[in-house]
Coordinates of C-alpha atoms in Angstrom, one line a residue:
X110 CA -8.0 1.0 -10.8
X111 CA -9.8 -0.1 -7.5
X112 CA -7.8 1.2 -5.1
X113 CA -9.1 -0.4 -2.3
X114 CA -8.5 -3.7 -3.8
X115 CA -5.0 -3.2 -4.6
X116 CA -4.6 -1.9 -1.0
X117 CA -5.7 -5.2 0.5
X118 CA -3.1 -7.3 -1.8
X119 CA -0.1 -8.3 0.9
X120 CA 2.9 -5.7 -0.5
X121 CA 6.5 -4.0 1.2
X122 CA 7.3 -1.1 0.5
X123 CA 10.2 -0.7 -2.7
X124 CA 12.2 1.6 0.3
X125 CA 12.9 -1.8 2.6
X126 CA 14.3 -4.0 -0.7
X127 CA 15.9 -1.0 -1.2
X128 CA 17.3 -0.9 2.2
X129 CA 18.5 -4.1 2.2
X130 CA 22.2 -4.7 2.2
X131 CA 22.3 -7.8 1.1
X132 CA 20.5 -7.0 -2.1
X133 CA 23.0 -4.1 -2.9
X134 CA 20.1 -2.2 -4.5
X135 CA 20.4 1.7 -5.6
X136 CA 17.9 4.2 -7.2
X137 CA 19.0 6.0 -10.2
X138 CA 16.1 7.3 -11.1
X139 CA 12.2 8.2 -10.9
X140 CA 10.5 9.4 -7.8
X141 CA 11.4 8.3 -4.4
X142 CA 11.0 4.4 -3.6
X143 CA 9.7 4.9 -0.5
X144 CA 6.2 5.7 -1.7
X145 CA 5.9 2.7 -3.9
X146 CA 4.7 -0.9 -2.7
X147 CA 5.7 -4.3 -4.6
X148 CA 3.3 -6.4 -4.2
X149 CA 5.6 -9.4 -6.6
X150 CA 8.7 -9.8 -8.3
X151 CA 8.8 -10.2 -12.0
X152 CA 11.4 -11.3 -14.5
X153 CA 11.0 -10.8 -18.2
X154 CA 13.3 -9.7 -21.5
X155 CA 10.3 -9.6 -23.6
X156 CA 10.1 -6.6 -25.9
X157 CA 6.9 -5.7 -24.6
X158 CA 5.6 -7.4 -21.0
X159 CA 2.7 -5.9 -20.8
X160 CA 0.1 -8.4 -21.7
X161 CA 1.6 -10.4 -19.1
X162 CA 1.6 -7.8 -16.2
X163 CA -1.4 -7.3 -13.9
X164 CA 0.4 -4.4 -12.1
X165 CA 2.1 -3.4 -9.1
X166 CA 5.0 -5.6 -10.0
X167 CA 8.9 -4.9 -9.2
X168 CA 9.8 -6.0 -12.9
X169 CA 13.1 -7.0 -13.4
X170 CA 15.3 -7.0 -16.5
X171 CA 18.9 -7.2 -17.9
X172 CA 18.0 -5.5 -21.0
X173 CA 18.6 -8.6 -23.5
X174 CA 15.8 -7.2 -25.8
X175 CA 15.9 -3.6 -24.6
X176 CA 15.6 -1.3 -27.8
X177 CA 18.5 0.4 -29.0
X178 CA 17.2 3.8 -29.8
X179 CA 16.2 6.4 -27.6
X180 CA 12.2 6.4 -28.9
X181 CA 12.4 2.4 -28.5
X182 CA 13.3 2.8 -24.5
X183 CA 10.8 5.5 -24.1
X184 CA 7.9 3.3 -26.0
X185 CA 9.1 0.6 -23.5
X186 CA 9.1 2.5 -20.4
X187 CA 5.2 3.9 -21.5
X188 CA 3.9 0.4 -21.9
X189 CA 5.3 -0.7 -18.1
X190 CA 4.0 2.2 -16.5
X191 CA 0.5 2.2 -18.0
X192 CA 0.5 -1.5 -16.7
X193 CA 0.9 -0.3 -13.5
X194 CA 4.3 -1.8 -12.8
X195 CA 5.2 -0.1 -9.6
X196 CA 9.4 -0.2 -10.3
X197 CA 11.8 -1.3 -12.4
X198 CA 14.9 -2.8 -11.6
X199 CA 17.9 -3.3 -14.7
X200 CA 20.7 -5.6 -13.8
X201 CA 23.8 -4.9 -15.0
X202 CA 26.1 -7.0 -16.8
X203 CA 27.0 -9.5 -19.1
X204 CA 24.7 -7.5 -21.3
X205 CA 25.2 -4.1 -20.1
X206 CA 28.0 -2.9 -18.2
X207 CA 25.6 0.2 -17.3
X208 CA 22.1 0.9 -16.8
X209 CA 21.3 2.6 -20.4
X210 CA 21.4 6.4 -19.6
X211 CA 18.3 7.0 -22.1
X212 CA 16.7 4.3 -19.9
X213 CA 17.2 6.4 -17.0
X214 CA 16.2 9.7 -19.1
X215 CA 12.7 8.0 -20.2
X216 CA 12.2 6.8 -16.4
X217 CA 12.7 10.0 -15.0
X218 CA 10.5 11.6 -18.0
X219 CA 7.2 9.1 -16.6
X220 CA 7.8 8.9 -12.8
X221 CA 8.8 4.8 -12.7
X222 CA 11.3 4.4 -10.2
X223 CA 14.6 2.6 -11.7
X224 CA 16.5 0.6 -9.4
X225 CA 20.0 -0.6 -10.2
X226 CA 21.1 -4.5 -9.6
X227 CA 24.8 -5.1 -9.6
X228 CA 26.3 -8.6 -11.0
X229 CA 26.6 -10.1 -7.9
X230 CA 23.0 -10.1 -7.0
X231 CA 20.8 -12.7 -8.4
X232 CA 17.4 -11.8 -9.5
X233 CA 15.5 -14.6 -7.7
X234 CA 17.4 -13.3 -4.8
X235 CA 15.6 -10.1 -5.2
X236 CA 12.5 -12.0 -5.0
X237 CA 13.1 -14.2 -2.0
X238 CA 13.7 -11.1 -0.2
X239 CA 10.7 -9.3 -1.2
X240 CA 8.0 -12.3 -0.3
X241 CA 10.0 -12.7 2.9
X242 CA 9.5 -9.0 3.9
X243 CA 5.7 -9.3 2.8
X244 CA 5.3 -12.3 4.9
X245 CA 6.7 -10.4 7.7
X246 CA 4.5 -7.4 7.3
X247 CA 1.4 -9.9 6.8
X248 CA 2.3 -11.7 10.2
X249 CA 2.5 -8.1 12.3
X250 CA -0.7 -7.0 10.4
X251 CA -2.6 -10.0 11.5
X252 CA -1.0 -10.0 15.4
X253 CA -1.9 -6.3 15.7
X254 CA -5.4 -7.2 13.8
X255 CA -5.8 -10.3 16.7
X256 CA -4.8 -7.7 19.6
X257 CA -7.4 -5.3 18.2
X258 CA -10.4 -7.9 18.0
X259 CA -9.4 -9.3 21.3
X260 CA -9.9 -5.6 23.0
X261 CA -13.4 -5.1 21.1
X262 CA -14.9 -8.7 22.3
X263 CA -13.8 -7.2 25.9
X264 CA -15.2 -4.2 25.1
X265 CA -18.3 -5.7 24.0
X266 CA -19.0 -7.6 27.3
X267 CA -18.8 -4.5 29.2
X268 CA -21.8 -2.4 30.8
X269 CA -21.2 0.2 28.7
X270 CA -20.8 -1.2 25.6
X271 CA -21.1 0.7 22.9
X272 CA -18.9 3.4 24.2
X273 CA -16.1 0.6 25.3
X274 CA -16.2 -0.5 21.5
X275 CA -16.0 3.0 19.6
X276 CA -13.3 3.9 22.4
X277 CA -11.4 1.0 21.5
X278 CA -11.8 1.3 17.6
X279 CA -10.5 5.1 18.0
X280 CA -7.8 4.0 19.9
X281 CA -7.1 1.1 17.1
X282 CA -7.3 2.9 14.0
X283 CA -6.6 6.7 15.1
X284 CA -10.3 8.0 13.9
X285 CA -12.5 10.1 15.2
X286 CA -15.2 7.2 15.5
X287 CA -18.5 8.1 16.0
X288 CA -22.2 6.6 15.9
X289 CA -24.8 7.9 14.3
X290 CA -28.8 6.6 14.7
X291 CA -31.3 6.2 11.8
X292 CA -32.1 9.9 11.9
X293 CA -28.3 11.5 11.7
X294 CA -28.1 12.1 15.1
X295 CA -25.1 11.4 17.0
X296 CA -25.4 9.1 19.8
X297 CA -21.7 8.6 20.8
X298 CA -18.3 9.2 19.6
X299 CA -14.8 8.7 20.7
X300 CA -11.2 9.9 19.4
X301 CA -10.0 13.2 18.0
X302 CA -13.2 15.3 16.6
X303 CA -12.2 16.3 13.6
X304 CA -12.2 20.6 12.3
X305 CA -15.4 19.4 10.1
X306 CA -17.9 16.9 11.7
X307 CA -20.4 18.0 9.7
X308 CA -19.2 16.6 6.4
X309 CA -18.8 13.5 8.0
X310 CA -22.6 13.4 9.2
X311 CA -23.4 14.3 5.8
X312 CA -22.4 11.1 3.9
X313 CA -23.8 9.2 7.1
X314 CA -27.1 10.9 6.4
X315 CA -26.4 10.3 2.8
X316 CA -25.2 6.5 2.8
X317 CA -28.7 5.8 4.9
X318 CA -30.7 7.0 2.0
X319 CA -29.2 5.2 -1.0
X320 CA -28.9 1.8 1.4
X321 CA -32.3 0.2 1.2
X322 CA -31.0 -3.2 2.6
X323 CA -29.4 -5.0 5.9
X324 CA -25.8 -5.2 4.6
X325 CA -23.3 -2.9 5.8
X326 CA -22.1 -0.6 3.3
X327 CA -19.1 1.7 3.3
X328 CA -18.1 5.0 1.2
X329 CA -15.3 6.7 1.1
X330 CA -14.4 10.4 0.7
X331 CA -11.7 12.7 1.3
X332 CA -12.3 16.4 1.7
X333 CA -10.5 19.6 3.9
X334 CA -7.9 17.0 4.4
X335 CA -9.9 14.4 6.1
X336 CA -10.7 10.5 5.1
X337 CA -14.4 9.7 5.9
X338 CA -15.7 6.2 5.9
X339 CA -19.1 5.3 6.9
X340 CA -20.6 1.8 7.4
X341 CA -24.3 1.1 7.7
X342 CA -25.4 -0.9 10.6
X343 CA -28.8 -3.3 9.8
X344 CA -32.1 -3.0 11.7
X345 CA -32.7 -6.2 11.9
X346 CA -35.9 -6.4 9.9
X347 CA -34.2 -6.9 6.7
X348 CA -35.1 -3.9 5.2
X349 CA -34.2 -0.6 7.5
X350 CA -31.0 0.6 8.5
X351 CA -31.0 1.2 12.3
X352 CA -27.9 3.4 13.0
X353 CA -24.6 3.9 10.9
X354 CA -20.6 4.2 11.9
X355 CA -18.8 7.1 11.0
X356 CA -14.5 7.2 10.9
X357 CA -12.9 10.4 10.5
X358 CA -9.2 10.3 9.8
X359 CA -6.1 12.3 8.4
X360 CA -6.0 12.0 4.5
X361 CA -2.4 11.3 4.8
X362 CA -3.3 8.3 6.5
X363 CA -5.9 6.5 4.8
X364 CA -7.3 3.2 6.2
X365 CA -4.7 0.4 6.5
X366 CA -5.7 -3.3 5.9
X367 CA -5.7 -3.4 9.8
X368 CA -8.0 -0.5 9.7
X369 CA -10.8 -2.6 7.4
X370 CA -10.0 -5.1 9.8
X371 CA -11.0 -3.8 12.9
X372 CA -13.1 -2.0 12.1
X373 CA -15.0 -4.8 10.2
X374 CA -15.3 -6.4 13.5
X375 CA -16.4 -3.6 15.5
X376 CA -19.2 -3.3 13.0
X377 CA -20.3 -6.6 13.4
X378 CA -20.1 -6.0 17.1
X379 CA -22.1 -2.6 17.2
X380 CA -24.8 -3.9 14.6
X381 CA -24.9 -6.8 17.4
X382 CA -25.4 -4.4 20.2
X383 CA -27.9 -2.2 18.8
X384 CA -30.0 -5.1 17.4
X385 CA -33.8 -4.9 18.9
X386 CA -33.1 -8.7 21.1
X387 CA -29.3 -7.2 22.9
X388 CA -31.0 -3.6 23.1
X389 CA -34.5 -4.4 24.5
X390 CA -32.4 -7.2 27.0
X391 CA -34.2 -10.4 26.2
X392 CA -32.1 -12.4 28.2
X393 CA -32.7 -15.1 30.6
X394 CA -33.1 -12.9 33.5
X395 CA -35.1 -10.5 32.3
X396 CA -37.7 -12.7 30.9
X397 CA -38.1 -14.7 33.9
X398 CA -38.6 -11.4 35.9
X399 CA -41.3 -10.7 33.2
X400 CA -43.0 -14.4 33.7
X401 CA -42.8 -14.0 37.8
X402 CA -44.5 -10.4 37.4
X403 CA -47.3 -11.3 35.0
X404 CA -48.5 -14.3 37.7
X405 CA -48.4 -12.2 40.3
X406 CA -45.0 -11.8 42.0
X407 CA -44.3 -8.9 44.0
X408 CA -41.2 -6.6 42.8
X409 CA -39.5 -7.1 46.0
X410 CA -40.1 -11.1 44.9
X411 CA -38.9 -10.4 41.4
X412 CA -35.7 -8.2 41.8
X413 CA -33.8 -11.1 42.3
X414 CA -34.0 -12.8 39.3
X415 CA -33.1 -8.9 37.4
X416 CA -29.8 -9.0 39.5
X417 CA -27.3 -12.4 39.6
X418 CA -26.2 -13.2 42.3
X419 CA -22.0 -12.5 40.7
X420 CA -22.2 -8.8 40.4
X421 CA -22.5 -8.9 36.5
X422 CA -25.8 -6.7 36.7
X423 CA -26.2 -5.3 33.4
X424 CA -25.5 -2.1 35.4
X425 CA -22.3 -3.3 36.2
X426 CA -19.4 -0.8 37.7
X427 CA -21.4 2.0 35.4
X428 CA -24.0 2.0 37.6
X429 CA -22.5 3.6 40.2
X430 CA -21.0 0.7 42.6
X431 CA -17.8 -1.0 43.1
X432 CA -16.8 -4.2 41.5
X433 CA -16.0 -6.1 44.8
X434 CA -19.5 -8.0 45.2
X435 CA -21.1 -6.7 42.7
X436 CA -22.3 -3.1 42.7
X437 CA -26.0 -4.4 43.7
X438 CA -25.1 -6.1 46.8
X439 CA -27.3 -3.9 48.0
X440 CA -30.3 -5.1 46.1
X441 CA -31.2 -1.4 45.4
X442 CA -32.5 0.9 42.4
X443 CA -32.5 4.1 41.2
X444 CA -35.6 4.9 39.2
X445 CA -34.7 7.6 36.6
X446 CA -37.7 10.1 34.6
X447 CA -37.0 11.5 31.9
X448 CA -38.4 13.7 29.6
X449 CA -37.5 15.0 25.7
X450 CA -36.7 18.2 25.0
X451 CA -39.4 20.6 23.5
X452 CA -41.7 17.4 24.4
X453 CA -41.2 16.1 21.1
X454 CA -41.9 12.0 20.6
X455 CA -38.4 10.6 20.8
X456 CA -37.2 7.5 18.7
X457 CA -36.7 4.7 20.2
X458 CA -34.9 2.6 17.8
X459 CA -32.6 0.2 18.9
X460 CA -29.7 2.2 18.4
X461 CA -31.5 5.0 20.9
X462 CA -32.5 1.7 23.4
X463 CA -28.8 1.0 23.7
X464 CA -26.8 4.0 23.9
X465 CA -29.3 5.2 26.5
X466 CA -29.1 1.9 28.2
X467 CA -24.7 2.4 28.3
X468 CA -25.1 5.9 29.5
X469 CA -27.9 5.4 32.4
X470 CA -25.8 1.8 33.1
X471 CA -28.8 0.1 32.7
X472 CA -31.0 -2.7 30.3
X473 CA -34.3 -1.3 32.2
X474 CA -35.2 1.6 29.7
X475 CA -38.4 2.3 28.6
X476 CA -39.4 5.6 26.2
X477 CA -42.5 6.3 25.8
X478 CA -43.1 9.1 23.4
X479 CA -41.5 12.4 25.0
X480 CA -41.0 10.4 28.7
X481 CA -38.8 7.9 29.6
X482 CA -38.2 5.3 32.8
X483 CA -35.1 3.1 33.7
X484 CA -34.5 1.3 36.9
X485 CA -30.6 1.3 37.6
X486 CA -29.5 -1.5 39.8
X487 CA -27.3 0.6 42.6
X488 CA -25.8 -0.3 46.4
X489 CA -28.0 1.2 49.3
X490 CA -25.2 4.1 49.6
X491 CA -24.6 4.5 46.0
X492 CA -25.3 7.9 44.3
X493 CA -26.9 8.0 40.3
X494 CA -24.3 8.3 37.7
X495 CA -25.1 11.6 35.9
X496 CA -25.0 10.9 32.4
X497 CA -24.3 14.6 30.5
X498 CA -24.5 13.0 27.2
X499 CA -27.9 12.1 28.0
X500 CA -28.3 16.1 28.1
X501 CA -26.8 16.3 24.4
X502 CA -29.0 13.9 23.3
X503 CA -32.4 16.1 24.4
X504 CA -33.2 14.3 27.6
X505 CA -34.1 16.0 30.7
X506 CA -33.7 13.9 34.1
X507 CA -35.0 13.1 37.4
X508 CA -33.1 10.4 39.4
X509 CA -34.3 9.2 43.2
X510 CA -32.9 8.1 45.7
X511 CA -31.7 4.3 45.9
X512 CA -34.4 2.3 47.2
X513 CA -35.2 -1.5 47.6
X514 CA -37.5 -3.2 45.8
X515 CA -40.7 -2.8 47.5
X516 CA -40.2 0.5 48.0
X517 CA -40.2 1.3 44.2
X518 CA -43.5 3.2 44.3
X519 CA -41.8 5.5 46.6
X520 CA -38.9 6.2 44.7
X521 CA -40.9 6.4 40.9
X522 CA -42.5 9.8 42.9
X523 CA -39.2 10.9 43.9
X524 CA -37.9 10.6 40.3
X525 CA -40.7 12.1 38.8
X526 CA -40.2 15.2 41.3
X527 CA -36.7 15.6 40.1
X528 CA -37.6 15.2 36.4
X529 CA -40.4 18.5 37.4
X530 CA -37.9 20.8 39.3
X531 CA -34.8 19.8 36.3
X532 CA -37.9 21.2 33.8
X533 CA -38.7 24.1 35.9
X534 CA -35.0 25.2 36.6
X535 CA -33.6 24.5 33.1
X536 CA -31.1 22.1 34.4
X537 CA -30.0 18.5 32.9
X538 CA -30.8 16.3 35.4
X539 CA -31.7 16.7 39.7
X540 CA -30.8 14.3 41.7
X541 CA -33.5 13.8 44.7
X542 CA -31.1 14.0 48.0
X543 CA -32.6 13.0 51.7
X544 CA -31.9 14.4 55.1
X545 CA -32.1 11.8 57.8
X546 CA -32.1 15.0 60.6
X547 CA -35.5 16.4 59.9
X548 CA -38.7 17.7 61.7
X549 CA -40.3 14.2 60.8
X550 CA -37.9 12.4 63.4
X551 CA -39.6 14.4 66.0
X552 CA -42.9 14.1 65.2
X553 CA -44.6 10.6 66.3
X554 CA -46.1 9.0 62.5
X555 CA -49.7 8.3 64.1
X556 CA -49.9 11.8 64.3
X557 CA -48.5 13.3 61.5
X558 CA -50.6 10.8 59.1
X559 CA -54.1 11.6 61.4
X560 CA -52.6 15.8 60.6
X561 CA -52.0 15.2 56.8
X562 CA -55.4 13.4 56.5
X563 CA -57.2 16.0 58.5
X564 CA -55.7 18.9 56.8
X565 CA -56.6 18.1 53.1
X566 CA -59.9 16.7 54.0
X567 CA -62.2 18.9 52.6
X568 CA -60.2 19.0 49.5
X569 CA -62.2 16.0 49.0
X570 CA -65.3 17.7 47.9
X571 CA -63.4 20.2 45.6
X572 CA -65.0 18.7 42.2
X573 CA -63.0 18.4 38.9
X574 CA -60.0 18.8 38.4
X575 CA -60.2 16.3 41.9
X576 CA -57.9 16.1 44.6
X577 CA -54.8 14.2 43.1
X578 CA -54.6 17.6 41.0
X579 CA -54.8 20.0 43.4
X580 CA -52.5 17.9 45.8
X581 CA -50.0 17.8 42.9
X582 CA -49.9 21.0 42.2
X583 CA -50.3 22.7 45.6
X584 CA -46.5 20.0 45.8
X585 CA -45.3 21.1 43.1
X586 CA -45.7 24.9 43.5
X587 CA -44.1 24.5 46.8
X588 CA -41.4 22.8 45.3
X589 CA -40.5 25.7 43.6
X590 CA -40.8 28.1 46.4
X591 CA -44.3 29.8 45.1
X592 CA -43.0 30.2 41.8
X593 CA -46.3 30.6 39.2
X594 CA -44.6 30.5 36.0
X595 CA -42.0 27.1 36.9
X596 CA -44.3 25.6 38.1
X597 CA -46.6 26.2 35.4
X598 CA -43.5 25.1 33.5
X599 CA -42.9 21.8 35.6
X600 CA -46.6 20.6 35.0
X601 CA -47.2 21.7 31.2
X602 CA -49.8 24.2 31.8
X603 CA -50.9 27.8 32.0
X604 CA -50.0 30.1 34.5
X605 CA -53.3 30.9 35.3
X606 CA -54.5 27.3 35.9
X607 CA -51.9 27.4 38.4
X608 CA -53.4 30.3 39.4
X609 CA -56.9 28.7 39.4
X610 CA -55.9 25.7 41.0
X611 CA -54.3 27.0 44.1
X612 CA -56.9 29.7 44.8
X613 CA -59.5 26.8 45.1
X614 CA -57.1 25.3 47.4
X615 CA -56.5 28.0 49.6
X616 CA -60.2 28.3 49.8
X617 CA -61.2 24.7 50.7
X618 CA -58.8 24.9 53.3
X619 CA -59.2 28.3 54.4
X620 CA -55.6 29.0 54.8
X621 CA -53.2 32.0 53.4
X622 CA -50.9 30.1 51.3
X623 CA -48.3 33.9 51.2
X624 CA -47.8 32.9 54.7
X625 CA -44.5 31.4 55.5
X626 CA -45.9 29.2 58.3
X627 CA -49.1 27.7 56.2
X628 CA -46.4 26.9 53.7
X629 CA -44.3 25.2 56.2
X630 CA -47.0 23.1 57.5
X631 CA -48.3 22.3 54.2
X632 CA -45.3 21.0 53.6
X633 CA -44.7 18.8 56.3
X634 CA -48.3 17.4 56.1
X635 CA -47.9 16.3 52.2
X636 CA -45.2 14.0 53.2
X637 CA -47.5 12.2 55.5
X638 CA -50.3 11.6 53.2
X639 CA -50.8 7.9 51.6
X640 CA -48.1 6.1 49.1
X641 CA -45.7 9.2 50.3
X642 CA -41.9 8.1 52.3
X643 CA -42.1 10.6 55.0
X644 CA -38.3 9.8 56.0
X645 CA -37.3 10.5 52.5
X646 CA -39.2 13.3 51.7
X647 CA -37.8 16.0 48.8

């Protein structure tokens, strides 16, 4: 019998007609009423009912052709229960004064719960009261299910969306809910973890392989006392599968109807939200950011139209601002490096797109390979949100400082500083901080630019690997306080290139770099050099 079916037919539980005192109903035998449902009321004094039974009736009776003998009950009480009848109910008089005691026997012997009716209850009132108490149930299943969809459409038009939406479905059905991309990798979850995720990755990973096609598809399976239910979400090329959802729950709480419900909606709404158009942001104002920078516009021009003017930046209050004016009523960004772990190419699905563009609190997310970029719309006095799931996820970061638009350049080397000293030093993400009280306030810039260009001139006839390299690393190494193997680390190559590299600089420019001075001054003239931001210098 398909369960599943059965359990989305409206039904009441046998305990509340059994409850009811106006029915007058009591059990004399068969297992306890309470775990049967009735989904109808029957009425029959056939001798056998069962061609006319689809199951899960409450049949009722008064015995008129009941058998006589013992083995004729029992043949009777076999036939209803391998109909599925969920209870029987025998009313008593005019033609038995008792419920039949080898009735109660037989309905003991095959689990069939027998409920007695006495005279004064009619059999249609039996009835009544069963499709009232199902319409009941039906009308609180569909306000809770209407409560539910209401908080997942809100959930949905938040920054972070995905995560709003899972959170909610938890909180909805009492799963651990969790979302998985095309490769079995967890993105995000929300909700009690369960003692065993893994088995509930497992028939994710294994649902994706048997479903070739866009429709969501769900399996269920119950195992070290858990229910797990998975539901494919579609690509959107009508062949692939681009992520799937994942609901843990207690076996002895299986999925309700409001549980299909909801989480038939948040589905929908996931599948939505990963989709390649929601995930890559193709909306209005990032395509006409798009047209003004391919004729020419200027980013300080184009930022605008990547921010409206009501606060409803995709960033939103994730990205690190208040709500009151928007969190970009600053007009500034944070531009955010990244790199994969182990340098291995990352995916960058539409699933991946989106649940890194709800953790960063951004639609600006590009991956590359191993590297990423984002541009997080942020006030002028607003620090980065630190996302430590990105971490789980294999992502290293570098975040700037906020910056305005034309000053982007400026902050893309800040970022990509902090992505190098988070690679040397192990750590998840650095965030690049500024000191307004430094030795560059007291220095006139005229000078400091003609010292910086003066200083690493003659690094301009150093040959291959050119200056850029040796300027970078010669950074870099101070950076890391003279460190050979970070920052051999930080720029993906051997120590003794390092090695190489800064004995040729040291040479050109006929300096000790051991000495704490040279370094100092090194230091301070790097700042100075061209495309650098002096007064927000590492």
């Amino acid at each position: 019998m398909d369960e599943t079916a059965n359990a989305e037919q409206p039904s009441v539980p046998l305990g509340v007609l059994l409850a009811d005192p106006a029915l007058g109903l009591t059990q004399v035998a068969g297992p306890a009423a309470e775990d049967r449902t009735v989904g109808t009321v029957g009425t029959t004094e056939l001798e056998d009912p069962t061609p006319y039974l689809v199951g899960g009736e409450f049949l009722l009776t008064s015995g008129v052709r009941l058998p006589d003998d013992a083995d004729g009950i029992d043949t009777y009480v076999r036939r209803v229960v391998a109909a599925g009848v969920a209870a029987l109910g025998f009313g008593v008089a005019p033609v038995h004064a008792e419920v039949p005691p080898a009735l109660v026997r037989s309905c003991d012997r095959h689990g069939l719960p027998l409920l007695r009716l006495p005279p004064a209850t009619p059999f249609v009132a039996v009835g009544q009261a069963a499709y009232a108490a199902i319409a009941a149930s039906r009308n609180r299943e569909l306000r809770e299910i209407s409560r539910a969809q209401s908080a997942l459409a809100s959930a949905a038009a938040r920054p972070d969306a995905l995560r709003s939406v899972l959170g909610q479905l938890a909180a909805h059905t009492g799963a651990w809910s969790v979302l998985y991309d095309a490769q079995g990798t967890e993105l995000l979850s929300a909700g009690h973890r369960p003692a065993s995720p893994h088995l509930l990755r497992d028939l994710a990973v294994r649902t994706l392989r048997r479903d070739a096609g866009p429709t969501a598809a769900a399996v269920h399976d119950a195992d070290l006392g858990v229910h797990l239910t998975v539901h494919t979400l579609p690509a959107g090329d009508g062949r692939t599968t681009a992520a799937t959802l994942a609901l843990g729950q207690a076996a002895a709480t299986p999925p309700t109807v409001v549980h299909r419900q909801v989480t038939g909606t948040a589905t929908v709404l996931l599948a939505l939200l990963t989709s390649p158009r929601h995930a890559l942001s193709t909306d209005t104002h990032s395509v006409g950011a798009l047209v003004l920078l391919m004729l020419g516009a200027t980013p300080a021009e184009v930022a605008p139209a990547l921010i409206p003017g009501d606060g409803s930046a995709a960033g939103g209050p994730a990205a690190g601002g208040s709500t009151a004016g928007g969190p970009t009523a600053g007009g500034h960004w944070t531009v955010v490096h990244g790199r994969h772990r182990d340098g291995a190419p990352a995916t960058a699905g539409p699933a991946q797109l989106a649940t890194l563009s709800g953790l960063l609190g951004t639609p600006y997310v590009h991956i590359d390979g191993p590297a990423l970029k984002a541009l997080v719309p942020c006030a002028a006095d607003a620090g980065p949100r630190v996302s430590d799931r990105a971490a789980d996820l294999g992502w290293v970061l570098g975040y700037s400082a906020p910056a305005a638009a034309g000053d982007l350049p400026h902050a893309d080397i800040q970022a990509g500083r902090a992505l190098q000293r988070a690679l040397a030093t192990g750590t998840p993400a650095v965030v690049h901080t500024a000191d307004p009280l430094t030795l560059h306030a007291l220095v006139a810039p005229a000078d400091a630019r003609d010292l910086a260009r003066t200083r690493f001139a003659p690094l301009d006839e150093a040959g291959p690997p050119g200056t850029p390299v040796l300027l970078g690393t010669l950074r870099t190494w101070l950076t890391l306080h003279g460190s050979w193997d970070r920052t051999a680390t930080a720029l993906g190559v051997h120590r003794n290139t390092v090695r190489h590299r800064l004995a040729r600089v040291a040479d050109l420019l006929d300096l000790d770099l051991q000495d704490p001075g040279t370094r100092m001054e090194l230091w301070f003239a790097l700042q100075w050099l061209p495309g650098e931001a002096p007064h927000q210098h590492p």
